[in-house]
């Protein structure tokens, strides 16, 4: 990341999820992380909708600044948002490439280190791509999946990438002798056009919260604008599951105002911290955990299917009953809003872990279920904490709630 000076031109990252809880309580979701910018958050996001320098921004907001401390707060919030990748250097003709996040090495190293993930995608590509196919690799990253498609015999691969990592992918194509058949298309997939329609869509856009990286609308847009009708897709289908669990006390202690820690803080510091616990126990919070590290967490019911997306187009197979069907820009999303789930094991219900299973090709399936996630798996699972957690028993039925209709953050909870 470059040094930030008053003249650096910045703009906000193009794809952010922003939640406004109060005017001074903004939560920004970026690549599975939450950033809380404080009182200046909204004004900064607004000001950097278009590229501008730090100096220009501070000048335009000066009228609202209430004193030296406030000015310092504004300046440090901008620097924090830059450090988190929410604001990016807007240099170069593209002007939209993130300075960090997917533009940096770290996230791609983690994905490539996840052998189970990357090998599964390579296997599925070898199974699905036929000699002579035209392939779109949406979000090519380091370019590995595009190279695999070319090796499987694709006549042409369009490798679309919005972040600066695409420039490295170009070198990967050359080093693997496929540069003549792989075309790097720099930019957001929703804004670029391609010269011909494709037979296969390859795309690894599954987030830690499986559907929250906009996999559904982005796939829908690609199917409509880039693909032939009846084309193939890797992945073909995505299932999202919930698992009511007992989150170990040490895990809660590290991430929330748990009763145990609040008690200890009160004792250690001679303060009454119980208000923290009350305020935060009242609503569900999310924490993230590697599923392989949650393998031994007690599961209290069987896994519950929350939703199924048919990314490859065509009709959805599977349960209908209480499922609702929503078309997210043309991709079918079958989901349940409320479900009654029998308790199978006695235990404390204080969390609901969400994981996915994805059908990459007829023969390749990948899962982040705690009992089957690979040791190399890099995806974390979101765990929703349960307000008023309590002991549940076999014979009881839980009422789970879930909502995801398109672009909002999916939420899962339990109704007592
Ligand atoms: C999860 S990574 C996968 C990278 C690579 N395909 C792999 O499997 O190793 C997703 C990539 O898609 C890019 N990306 C996300 N949304 C995009 C969009 N709408 N258009 C183009 N690229 C996008 C990100 O910058 C990132 O490099």
Short mmCIF file of C-alpha atoms and ligand atoms in Angstrom, two decimals, residues 15 102 108 111 117 137-141 144-145 160-163 165 187-189 204-205 218, ligand 1:
data_model
loop_
_atom_site.label_atom_id
_atom_site.label_comp_id
_atom_site.label_asym_id
_atom_site.label_seq_id
_atom_site.Cartn_x
_atom_site.Cartn_y
_atom_site.Cartn_z
CA UNK A 15 -18.40 -3.04 -3.89
CA UNK A 102 -8.16 -8.77 -3.68
CA UNK A 108 -4.79 -15.07 -3.08
CA UNK A 111 -6.88 -19.37 -1.56
CA UNK A 117 -10.52 -25.74 -2.94
CA UNK A 137 -13.46 -16.93 -15.88
CA UNK A 138 -15.26 -14.34 -13.74
CA UNK A 139 -12.83 -12.94 -11.15
CA UNK A 140 -9.70 -14.66 -12.43
CA UNK A 141 -7.47 -13.46 -9.55
CA UNK A 144 -5.06 -20.37 -12.23
CA UNK A 145 -8.58 -21.36 -13.26
CA UNK A 160 -12.21 -10.92 -16.10
CA UNK A 161 -10.61 -9.24 -13.08
CA UNK A 162 -11.41 -5.97 -11.30
CA UNK A 163 -8.38 -5.70 -9.05
CA UNK A 165 -3.90 -8.85 -9.32
CA UNK A 187 -12.65 -4.19 -14.90
CA UNK A 188 -15.83 -5.12 -13.05
CA UNK A 189 -17.70 -7.91 -14.79
CA UNK A 204 -15.13 -18.73 -7.58
CA UNK A 205 -17.07 -15.96 -5.86
CA UNK A 218 -22.94 -11.43 -10.60
C1 LIG B 1 -12.40 -15.43 -4.53
S1 LIG B 1 -11.32 -14.71 -5.68
C2 LIG B 1 -11.01 -16.04 -6.81
C3 LIG B 1 -9.75 -15.87 -7.62
C4 LIG B 1 -9.40 -17.01 -8.56
N1 LIG B 1 -10.46 -17.24 -9.52
C5 LIG B 1 -9.11 -18.27 -7.80
O1 LIG B 1 -10.00 -19.14 -7.79
O2 LIG B 1 -8.03 -18.39 -7.21
C6 LIG B 1 -12.39 -13.67 -6.56
C7 LIG B 1 -11.73 -12.70 -7.50
O3 LIG B 1 -12.75 -12.06 -8.23
C8 LIG B 1 -12.48 -10.66 -8.33
N2 LIG B 1 -13.80 -10.01 -8.47
C9 LIG B 1 -14.78 -9.93 -7.55
N3 LIG B 1 -15.88 -9.37 -8.08
C10 LIG B 1 -15.58 -9.12 -9.38
C11 LIG B 1 -16.31 -8.57 -10.46
N4 LIG B 1 -17.59 -8.21 -10.32
N5 LIG B 1 -15.69 -8.43 -11.64
C12 LIG B 1 -14.41 -8.82 -11.80
N6 LIG B 1 -13.66 -9.36 -10.82
C13 LIG B 1 -14.25 -9.52 -9.63
C14 LIG B 1 -11.73 -10.32 -7.07
O4 LIG B 1 -10.93 -9.17 -7.25
C15 LIG B 1 -10.91 -11.61 -6.87
O5 LIG B 1 -9.66 -11.52 -7.50
#
